[in-house]
């Protein structure tokens, strides 16, 4: 990670680009995307609880704990990080799914 440079007044300048309504819409959009992604995890963990339920619960906790944040830079960082993590999970899941289907096709061809 490159070193960060602190510029006085940068937070105020960045805050102009983020309105409360736009960050709220972005956060709700991210939350819904996480819930849609969690639906794909239909298997259970070691205790027998569905992973989709656990992921939904954890996402709710994260969003509830971040609800009171007011710094626009921190909010933007959380949104970007959340979106990136969700995208990585979706990509890995799709790769694993494709690999499983390829393995099934190879088994059928025998």
mmCIF file of N, CA and C in Angstrom:
data_model
loop_
_atom_site.group_PDB
_atom_site.id
_atom_site.type_symbol
_atom_site.label_atom_id
_atom_site.label_comp_id
_atom_site.label_asym_id
_atom_site.label_seq_id
_atom_site.Cartn_x
_atom_site.Cartn_y
_atom_site.Cartn_z
ATOM 1 N N UNK A 1 0.839 -1.163 0.000
ATOM 2 C CA UNK A 1 0.000 0.000 0.000
ATOM 3 C C UNK A 1 0.893 1.238 0.000
ATOM 4 N N UNK A 2 0.672 2.156 -0.916
ATOM 5 C CA UNK A 2 1.515 3.354 -0.951
ATOM 6 C C UNK A 2 1.256 4.224 0.264
ATOM 7 N N UNK A 3 2.252 5.015 0.638
ATOM 8 C CA UNK A 3 2.034 5.888 1.792
ATOM 9 C C UNK A 3 0.945 6.910 1.492
ATOM 10 N N UNK A 4 0.192 7.217 2.502
ATOM 11 C CA UNK A 4 -0.872 8.195 2.299
ATOM 12 C C UNK A 4 -0.352 9.577 2.655
ATOM 13 N N UNK A 5 -0.848 10.548 1.963
ATOM 14 C CA UNK A 5 -0.452 11.928 2.192
ATOM 15 C C UNK A 5 -1.646 12.645 2.779
ATOM 16 N N UNK A 6 -1.436 13.269 3.907
ATOM 17 C CA UNK A 6 -2.512 13.992 4.563
ATOM 18 C C UNK A 6 -2.510 15.426 4.061
ATOM 19 N N UNK A 7 -3.624 15.849 3.546
ATOM 20 C CA UNK A 7 -3.777 17.212 3.057
ATOM 21 C C UNK A 7 -4.829 17.890 3.909
ATOM 22 N N UNK A 8 -4.471 19.003 4.566
ATOM 23 C CA UNK A 8 -5.474 19.684 5.398
ATOM 24 C C UNK A 8 -6.681 20.103 4.568
ATOM 25 N N UNK A 9 -7.843 19.841 5.096
ATOM 26 C CA UNK A 9 -9.073 20.229 4.409
ATOM 27 C C UNK A 9 -9.526 19.251 3.341
ATOM 28 N N UNK A 10 -8.781 18.164 3.148
ATOM 29 C CA UNK A 10 -9.150 17.199 2.106
ATOM 30 C C UNK A 10 -10.462 16.502 2.428
ATOM 31 N N UNK A 11 -10.715 16.257 3.706
ATOM 32 C CA UNK A 11 -11.961 15.579 4.088
ATOM 33 C C UNK A 11 -13.166 16.448 3.753
ATOM 34 N N UNK A 12 -13.039 17.755 3.971
ATOM 35 C CA UNK A 12 -14.151 18.644 3.647
ATOM 36 C C UNK A 12 -14.381 18.687 2.144
ATOM 37 N N UNK A 13 -13.289 18.710 1.376
ATOM 38 C CA UNK A 13 -13.423 18.749 -0.079
ATOM 39 C C UNK A 13 -14.038 17.457 -0.597
ATOM 40 N N UNK A 14 -13.618 16.328 -0.033
ATOM 41 C CA UNK A 14 -14.169 15.046 -0.467
ATOM 42 C C UNK A 14 -15.629 14.926 -0.058
ATOM 43 N N UNK A 15 -15.975 15.526 1.064
ATOM 44 C CA UNK A 15 -17.350 15.459 1.548
ATOM 45 C C UNK A 15 -18.348 16.117 0.618
ATOM 46 N N UNK A 16 -17.883 17.044 -0.198
ATOM 47 C CA UNK A 16 -18.778 17.704 -1.138
ATOM 48 C C UNK A 16 -19.319 16.728 -2.185
ATOM 49 N N UNK A 17 -18.537 15.719 -2.497
ATOM 50 C CA UNK A 17 -18.921 14.769 -3.547
ATOM 51 C C UNK A 17 -19.839 13.674 -3.032
ATOM 52 N N UNK A 18 -19.903 13.495 -1.722
ATOM 53 C CA UNK A 18 -20.738 12.459 -1.143
ATOM 54 C C UNK A 18 -21.887 13.116 -0.400
ATOM 55 N N UNK A 19 -23.062 12.930 -0.904
ATOM 56 C CA UNK A 19 -24.226 13.426 -0.183
ATOM 57 C C UNK A 19 -24.792 12.289 0.640
ATOM 58 N N UNK A 20 -25.532 12.616 1.639
ATOM 59 C CA UNK A 20 -26.103 11.585 2.514
ATOM 60 C C UNK A 20 -26.995 10.633 1.718
ATOM 61 N N UNK A 21 -27.741 11.179 0.773
ATOM 62 C CA UNK A 21 -28.637 10.342 -0.019
ATOM 63 C C UNK A 21 -27.891 9.394 -0.936
ATOM 64 N N UNK A 22 -26.797 9.871 -1.543
ATOM 65 C CA UNK A 22 -26.070 9.011 -2.473
ATOM 66 C C UNK A 22 -25.336 7.898 -1.734
ATOM 67 N N UNK A 23 -24.750 8.196 -0.569
ATOM 68 C CA UNK A 23 -24.074 7.137 0.173
ATOM 69 C C UNK A 23 -25.087 6.153 0.736
ATOM 70 N N UNK A 24 -26.250 6.639 1.117
ATOM 71 C CA UNK A 24 -27.295 5.736 1.616
ATOM 72 C C UNK A 24 -27.732 4.778 0.518
ATOM 73 N N UNK A 25 -27.962 5.320 -0.681
ATOM 74 C CA UNK A 25 -28.358 4.455 -1.803
ATOM 75 C C UNK A 25 -27.263 3.441 -2.123
ATOM 76 N N UNK A 26 -26.021 3.895 -2.104
ATOM 77 C CA UNK A 26 -24.902 2.996 -2.393
ATOM 78 C C UNK A 26 -24.791 1.907 -1.330
ATOM 79 N N UNK A 27 -24.977 2.269 -0.059
ATOM 80 C CA UNK A 27 -24.912 1.289 1.023
ATOM 81 C C UNK A 27 -26.045 0.270 0.902
ATOM 82 N N UNK A 28 -27.233 0.729 0.583
ATOM 83 C CA UNK A 28 -28.369 -0.190 0.420
ATOM 84 C C UNK A 28 -28.129 -1.107 -0.774
ATOM 85 N N UNK A 29 -27.583 -0.560 -1.833
ATOM 86 C CA UNK A 29 -27.266 -1.364 -3.012
ATOM 87 C C UNK A 29 -26.242 -2.444 -2.675
ATOM 88 N N UNK A 30 -25.213 -2.061 -1.924
ATOM 89 C CA UNK A 30 -24.193 -3.036 -1.517
ATOM 90 C C UNK A 30 -24.800 -4.101 -0.614
ATOM 91 N N UNK A 31 -25.635 -3.703 0.327
ATOM 92 C CA UNK A 31 -26.272 -4.649 1.235
ATOM 93 C C UNK A 31 -27.120 -5.659 0.462
ATOM 94 N N UNK A 32 -27.881 -5.175 -0.495
ATOM 95 C CA UNK A 32 -28.704 -6.084 -1.309
ATOM 96 C C UNK A 32 -27.832 -7.027 -2.132
ATOM 97 N N UNK A 33 -26.736 -6.510 -2.653
ATOM 98 C CA UNK A 33 -25.819 -7.360 -3.424
ATOM 99 C C UNK A 33 -25.226 -8.453 -2.543
ATOM 100 N N UNK A 34 -24.892 -8.120 -1.320
ATOM 101 C CA UNK A 34 -24.371 -9.124 -0.377
ATOM 102 C C UNK A 34 -25.438 -10.171 -0.094
ATOM 103 N N UNK A 35 -26.680 -9.745 0.096
ATOM 104 C CA UNK A 35 -27.760 -10.706 0.359
ATOM 105 C C UNK A 35 -27.986 -11.623 -0.840
ATOM 106 N N UNK A 36 -27.916 -11.069 -2.053
ATOM 107 C CA UNK A 36 -28.064 -11.903 -3.255
ATOM 108 C C UNK A 36 -26.917 -12.901 -3.365
ATOM 109 N N UNK A 37 -25.720 -12.464 -3.020
ATOM 110 C CA UNK A 37 -24.563 -13.355 -3.075
ATOM 111 C C UNK A 37 -24.684 -14.442 -2.017
ATOM 112 N N UNK A 38 -25.179 -14.088 -0.851
ATOM 113 C CA UNK A 38 -25.301 -15.055 0.242
ATOM 114 C C UNK A 38 -26.276 -16.178 -0.101
ATOM 115 N N UNK A 39 -27.267 -15.897 -0.938
ATOM 116 C CA UNK A 39 -28.233 -16.937 -1.319
ATOM 117 C C UNK A 39 -27.565 -18.133 -1.983
ATOM 118 N N UNK A 40 -26.438 -17.906 -2.644
ATOM 119 C CA UNK A 40 -25.758 -18.982 -3.365
ATOM 120 C C UNK A 40 -25.103 -19.985 -2.421
ATOM 121 N N UNK A 41 -24.860 -19.591 -1.182
ATOM 122 C CA UNK A 41 -24.201 -20.473 -0.214
ATOM 123 C C UNK A 41 -25.256 -21.299 0.503
ATOM 124 N N UNK A 42 -25.675 -22.387 -0.114
ATOM 125 C CA UNK A 42 -26.802 -23.157 0.390
ATOM 126 C C UNK A 42 -26.407 -24.313 1.306
ATOM 127 N N UNK A 43 -25.128 -24.595 1.468
ATOM 128 C CA UNK A 43 -24.730 -25.694 2.329
ATOM 129 C C UNK A 43 -24.613 -25.224 3.776
ATOM 130 N N UNK A 44 -24.412 -26.175 4.696
ATOM 131 C CA UNK A 44 -24.387 -25.880 6.127
ATOM 132 C C UNK A 44 -22.967 -25.913 6.672
ATOM 133 N N UNK A 45 -22.766 -25.219 7.789
ATOM 134 C CA UNK A 45 -21.469 -25.237 8.455
ATOM 135 C C UNK A 45 -21.410 -26.454 9.386
ATOM 136 N N UNK A 46 -20.369 -26.535 10.216
ATOM 137 C CA UNK A 46 -20.188 -27.686 11.102
ATOM 138 C C UNK A 46 -21.298 -27.828 12.130
ATOM 139 N N UNK A 47 -21.914 -26.713 12.523
ATOM 140 C CA UNK A 47 -22.971 -26.784 13.525
ATOM 141 C C UNK A 47 -24.345 -27.049 12.911
ATOM 142 N N UNK A 48 -24.418 -27.122 11.586
ATOM 143 C CA UNK A 48 -25.679 -27.413 10.920
ATOM 144 C C UNK A 48 -26.469 -26.189 10.498
ATOM 145 N N UNK A 49 -25.912 -25.001 10.728
ATOM 146 C CA UNK A 49 -26.598 -23.767 10.339
ATOM 147 C C UNK A 49 -26.209 -23.420 8.910
ATOM 148 N N UNK A 50 -27.187 -22.992 8.122
ATOM 149 C CA UNK A 50 -26.927 -22.666 6.715
ATOM 150 C C UNK A 50 -25.974 -21.470 6.614
ATOM 151 N N UNK A 51 -25.020 -21.577 5.693
ATOM 152 C CA UNK A 51 -24.062 -20.487 5.499
ATOM 153 C C UNK A 51 -24.755 -19.210 5.045
ATOM 154 N N UNK A 52 -25.806 -19.348 4.277
ATOM 155 C CA UNK A 52 -26.515 -18.149 3.812
ATOM 156 C C UNK A 52 -27.074 -17.368 4.997
ATOM 157 N N UNK A 53 -27.593 -18.073 6.007
ATOM 158 C CA UNK A 53 -28.109 -17.405 7.201
ATOM 159 C C UNK A 53 -26.996 -16.717 7.984
ATOM 160 N N UNK A 54 -25.864 -17.414 8.112
ATOM 161 C CA UNK A 54 -24.733 -16.823 8.834
ATOM 162 C C UNK A 54 -24.217 -15.587 8.120
ATOM 163 N N UNK A 55 -24.111 -15.647 6.793
ATOM 164 C CA UNK A 55 -23.610 -14.506 6.033
ATOM 165 C C UNK A 55 -24.563 -13.320 6.123
ATOM 166 N N UNK A 56 -25.859 -13.584 6.065
ATOM 167 C CA UNK A 56 -26.839 -12.502 6.208
ATOM 168 C C UNK A 56 -26.747 -11.851 7.583
ATOM 169 N N UNK A 57 -26.606 -12.671 8.614
ATOM 170 C CA UNK A 57 -26.497 -12.154 9.983
ATOM 171 C C UNK A 57 -25.249 -11.299 10.138
ATOM 172 N N UNK A 58 -24.125 -11.778 9.626
ATOM 173 C CA UNK A 58 -22.874 -11.028 9.737
ATOM 174 C C UNK A 58 -22.924 -9.733 8.938
ATOM 175 N N UNK A 59 -23.531 -9.767 7.765
ATOM 176 C CA UNK A 59 -23.658 -8.548 6.961
ATOM 177 C C UNK A 59 -24.509 -7.526 7.711
ATOM 178 N N UNK A 60 -25.574 -7.982 8.313
ATOM 179 C CA UNK A 60 -26.440 -7.076 9.071
ATOM 180 C C UNK A 60 -25.673 -6.441 10.230
ATOM 181 N N UNK A 61 -24.880 -7.258 10.945
ATOM 182 C CA UNK A 61 -24.091 -6.727 12.059
ATOM 183 C C UNK A 61 -23.104 -5.672 11.583
ATOM 184 N N UNK A 62 -22.433 -5.937 10.476
ATOM 185 C CA UNK A 62 -21.454 -4.982 9.941
ATOM 186 C C UNK A 62 -22.122 -3.670 9.552
ATOM 187 N N UNK A 63 -23.243 -3.750 8.883
ATOM 188 C CA UNK A 63 -23.930 -2.532 8.464
ATOM 189 C C UNK A 63 -24.495 -1.777 9.663
ATOM 190 N N UNK A 64 -25.009 -2.494 10.648
ATOM 191 C CA UNK A 64 -25.536 -1.835 11.851
ATOM 192 C C UNK A 64 -24.412 -1.138 12.619
ATOM 193 N N UNK A 65 -23.243 -1.771 12.711
ATOM 194 C CA UNK A 65 -22.140 -1.158 13.452
ATOM 195 C C UNK A 65 -21.580 0.055 12.719
ATOM 196 N N UNK A 66 -21.732 0.113 11.413
ATOM 197 C CA UNK A 66 -21.202 1.227 10.622
ATOM 198 C C UNK A 66 -22.234 2.325 10.398
ATOM 199 N N UNK A 67 -23.422 2.137 10.910
ATOM 200 C CA UNK A 67 -24.526 3.062 10.636
ATOM 201 C C UNK A 67 -24.270 4.471 11.153
ATOM 202 N N UNK A 68 -23.563 4.601 12.241
ATOM 203 C CA UNK A 68 -23.352 5.901 12.870
ATOM 204 C C UNK A 68 -22.148 6.666 12.326
ATOM 205 N N UNK A 69 -21.426 6.095 11.376
ATOM 206 C CA UNK A 69 -20.238 6.757 10.816
ATOM 207 C C UNK A 69 -20.658 7.989 10.022
ATOM 208 N N UNK A 70 -19.943 9.105 10.231
ATOM 209 C CA UNK A 70 -20.288 10.349 9.547
ATOM 210 C C UNK A 70 -19.178 10.870 8.641
ATOM 211 N N UNK A 71 -17.957 10.372 8.807
ATOM 212 C CA UNK A 71 -16.844 10.850 7.984
ATOM 213 C C UNK A 71 -17.009 10.331 6.557
ATOM 214 N N UNK A 72 -17.129 11.212 5.564
ATOM 215 C CA UNK A 72 -17.377 10.761 4.193
ATOM 216 C C UNK A 72 -16.247 9.919 3.609
ATOM 217 N N UNK A 73 -15.015 10.179 4.017
ATOM 218 C CA UNK A 73 -13.901 9.371 3.502
ATOM 219 C C UNK A 73 -13.951 7.943 4.035
ATOM 220 N N UNK A 74 -14.266 7.811 5.298
ATOM 221 C CA UNK A 74 -14.368 6.472 5.891
ATOM 222 C C UNK A 74 -15.550 5.727 5.288
ATOM 223 N N UNK A 75 -16.654 6.418 5.104
ATOM 224 C CA UNK A 75 -17.825 5.792 4.491
ATOM 225 C C UNK A 75 -17.490 5.320 3.076
ATOM 226 N N UNK A 76 -16.830 6.175 2.311
ATOM 227 C CA UNK A 76 -16.452 5.805 0.944
ATOM 228 C C UNK A 76 -15.509 4.611 0.951
ATOM 229 N N UNK A 77 -14.562 4.607 1.880
ATOM 230 C CA UNK A 77 -13.621 3.483 1.984
ATOM 231 C C UNK A 77 -14.352 2.190 2.323
ATOM 232 N N UNK A 78 -15.310 2.265 3.241
ATOM 233 C CA UNK A 78 -16.079 1.064 3.602
ATOM 234 C C UNK A 78 -16.890 0.557 2.418
ATOM 235 N N UNK A 79 -17.505 1.471 1.671
ATOM 236 C CA UNK A 79 -18.299 1.061 0.514
ATOM 237 C C UNK A 79 -17.431 0.419 -0.568
ATOM 238 N N UNK A 80 -16.289 1.019 -0.844
ATOM 239 C CA UNK A 80 -15.392 0.468 -1.867
ATOM 240 C C UNK A 80 -14.856 -0.891 -1.432
ATOM 241 N N UNK A 81 -14.460 -0.993 -0.169
ATOM 242 C CA UNK A 81 -13.948 -2.265 0.344
ATOM 243 C C UNK A 81 -15.030 -3.335 0.317
ATOM 244 N N UNK A 82 -16.230 -2.983 0.740
ATOM 245 C CA UNK A 82 -17.333 -3.948 0.732
ATOM 246 C C UNK A 82 -17.676 -4.413 -0.666
ATOM 247 N N UNK A 83 -17.711 -3.480 -1.611
ATOM 248 C CA UNK A 83 -18.020 -3.820 -2.997
ATOM 249 C C UNK A 83 -16.932 -4.734 -3.566
ATOM 250 N N UNK A 84 -15.665 -4.422 -3.265
ATOM 251 C CA UNK A 84 -14.554 -5.227 -3.762
ATOM 252 C C UNK A 84 -14.586 -6.635 -3.177
ATOM 253 N N UNK A 85 -14.841 -6.737 -1.884
ATOM 254 C CA UNK A 85 -14.911 -8.057 -1.239
ATOM 255 C C UNK A 85 -16.055 -8.891 -1.808
ATOM 256 N N UNK A 86 -17.190 -8.258 -2.008
ATOM 257 C CA UNK A 86 -18.345 -8.961 -2.570
ATOM 258 C C UNK A 86 -18.024 -9.463 -3.979
ATOM 259 N N UNK A 87 -17.364 -8.631 -4.764
ATOM 260 C CA UNK A 87 -16.988 -9.022 -6.125
ATOM 261 C C UNK A 87 -16.000 -10.177 -6.111
ATOM 262 N N UNK A 88 -15.030 -10.155 -5.197
ATOM 263 C CA UNK A 88 -14.074 -11.252 -5.098
ATOM 264 C C UNK A 88 -14.749 -12.558 -4.711
ATOM 265 N N UNK A 89 -15.676 -12.495 -3.776
ATOM 266 C CA UNK A 89 -16.407 -13.702 -3.371
ATOM 267 C C UNK A 89 -17.206 -14.250 -4.549
ATOM 268 N N UNK A 90 -17.882 -13.363 -5.285
ATOM 269 C CA UNK A 90 -18.655 -13.797 -6.441
ATOM 270 C C UNK A 90 -17.752 -14.438 -7.494
ATOM 271 N N UNK A 91 -16.599 -13.843 -7.760
ATOM 272 C CA UNK A 91 -15.671 -14.404 -8.747
ATOM 273 C C UNK A 91 -15.171 -15.774 -8.322
ATOM 274 N N UNK A 92 -14.775 -15.913 -7.068
ATOM 275 C CA UNK A 92 -14.283 -17.210 -6.581
ATOM 276 C C UNK A 92 -15.381 -18.267 -6.607
ATOM 277 N N UNK A 93 -16.575 -17.865 -6.228
ATOM 278 C CA UNK A 93 -17.690 -18.808 -6.247
ATOM 279 C C UNK A 93 -17.979 -19.259 -7.672
ATOM 280 N N UNK A 94 -17.974 -18.319 -8.620
ATOM 281 C CA UNK A 94 -18.225 -18.669 -10.017
ATOM 282 C C UNK A 94 -17.130 -19.572 -10.571
ATOM 283 N N UNK A 95 -15.875 -19.328 -10.202
ATOM 284 C CA UNK A 95 -14.784 -20.186 -10.646
ATOM 285 C C UNK A 95 -14.947 -21.599 -10.098
ATOM 286 N N UNK A 96 -15.286 -21.709 -8.819
ATOM 287 C CA UNK A 96 -15.484 -23.020 -8.217
ATOM 288 C C UNK A 96 -16.677 -23.732 -8.845
ATOM 289 N N UNK A 97 -17.735 -22.983 -9.138
ATOM 290 C CA UNK A 97 -18.918 -23.556 -9.767
ATOM 291 C C UNK A 97 -18.590 -24.077 -11.164
ATOM 292 N N UNK A 98 -17.849 -23.275 -11.930
ATOM 293 C CA UNK A 98 -17.444 -23.719 -13.271
ATOM 294 C C UNK A 98 -16.567 -24.959 -13.196
ATOM 295 N N UNK A 99 -15.664 -24.992 -12.231
ATOM 296 C CA UNK A 99 -14.788 -26.157 -12.073
ATOM 297 C C UNK A 99 -15.601 -27.400 -11.707
ATOM 298 N N UNK A 100 -16.600 -27.227 -10.849
ATOM 299 C CA UNK A 100 -17.438 -28.367 -10.463
ATOM 300 C C UNK A 100 -18.229 -28.881 -11.660
ATOM 301 N N UNK A 101 -18.789 -27.961 -12.459
ATOM 302 C CA UNK A 101 -19.543 -28.393 -13.633
ATOM 303 C C UNK A 101 -18.623 -29.061 -14.659
ATOM 304 N N UNK A 102 -17.418 -28.576 -14.802
ATOM 305 C CA UNK A 102 -16.460 -29.205 -15.726
ATOM 306 C C UNK A 102 -16.120 -30.614 -15.250
ATOM 307 N N UNK A 103 -15.955 -30.779 -13.947
ATOM 308 C CA UNK A 103 -15.665 -32.101 -13.391
ATOM 309 C C UNK A 103 -16.853 -33.039 -13.617
ATOM 310 N N UNK A 104 -18.071 -32.536 -13.462
ATOM 311 C CA UNK A 104 -19.260 -33.350 -13.700
ATOM 312 C C UNK A 104 -19.329 -33.781 -15.162
ATOM 313 N N UNK A 105 -19.049 -32.845 -16.064
ATOM 314 C CA UNK A 105 -19.061 -33.169 -17.504
ATOM 315 C C UNK A 105 -18.003 -34.210 -17.850
ATOM 316 N N UNK A 106 -16.816 -34.078 -17.231
ATOM 317 C CA UNK A 106 -15.763 -35.083 -17.481
ATOM 318 C C UNK A 106 -16.192 -36.467 -16.995
ATOM 319 N N UNK A 107 -16.859 -36.507 -15.831
ATOM 320 C CA UNK A 107 -17.333 -37.781 -15.281
ATOM 321 C C UNK A 107 -18.417 -38.400 -16.161
ATOM 322 N N UNK A 108 -19.278 -37.559 -16.720
ATOM 323 C CA UNK A 108 -20.329 -38.070 -17.594
ATOM 324 C C UNK A 108 -19.764 -38.644 -18.888
ATOM 325 N N UNK A 109 -18.690 -38.044 -19.352
ATOM 326 C CA UNK A 109 -18.104 -38.452 -20.632
ATOM 327 C C UNK A 109 -17.386 -39.795 -20.552
ATOM 328 N N UNK A 110 -17.124 -40.280 -19.385
ATOM 329 C CA UNK A 110 -16.405 -41.553 -19.246
ATOM 330 C C UNK A 110 -17.220 -42.711 -19.728
#
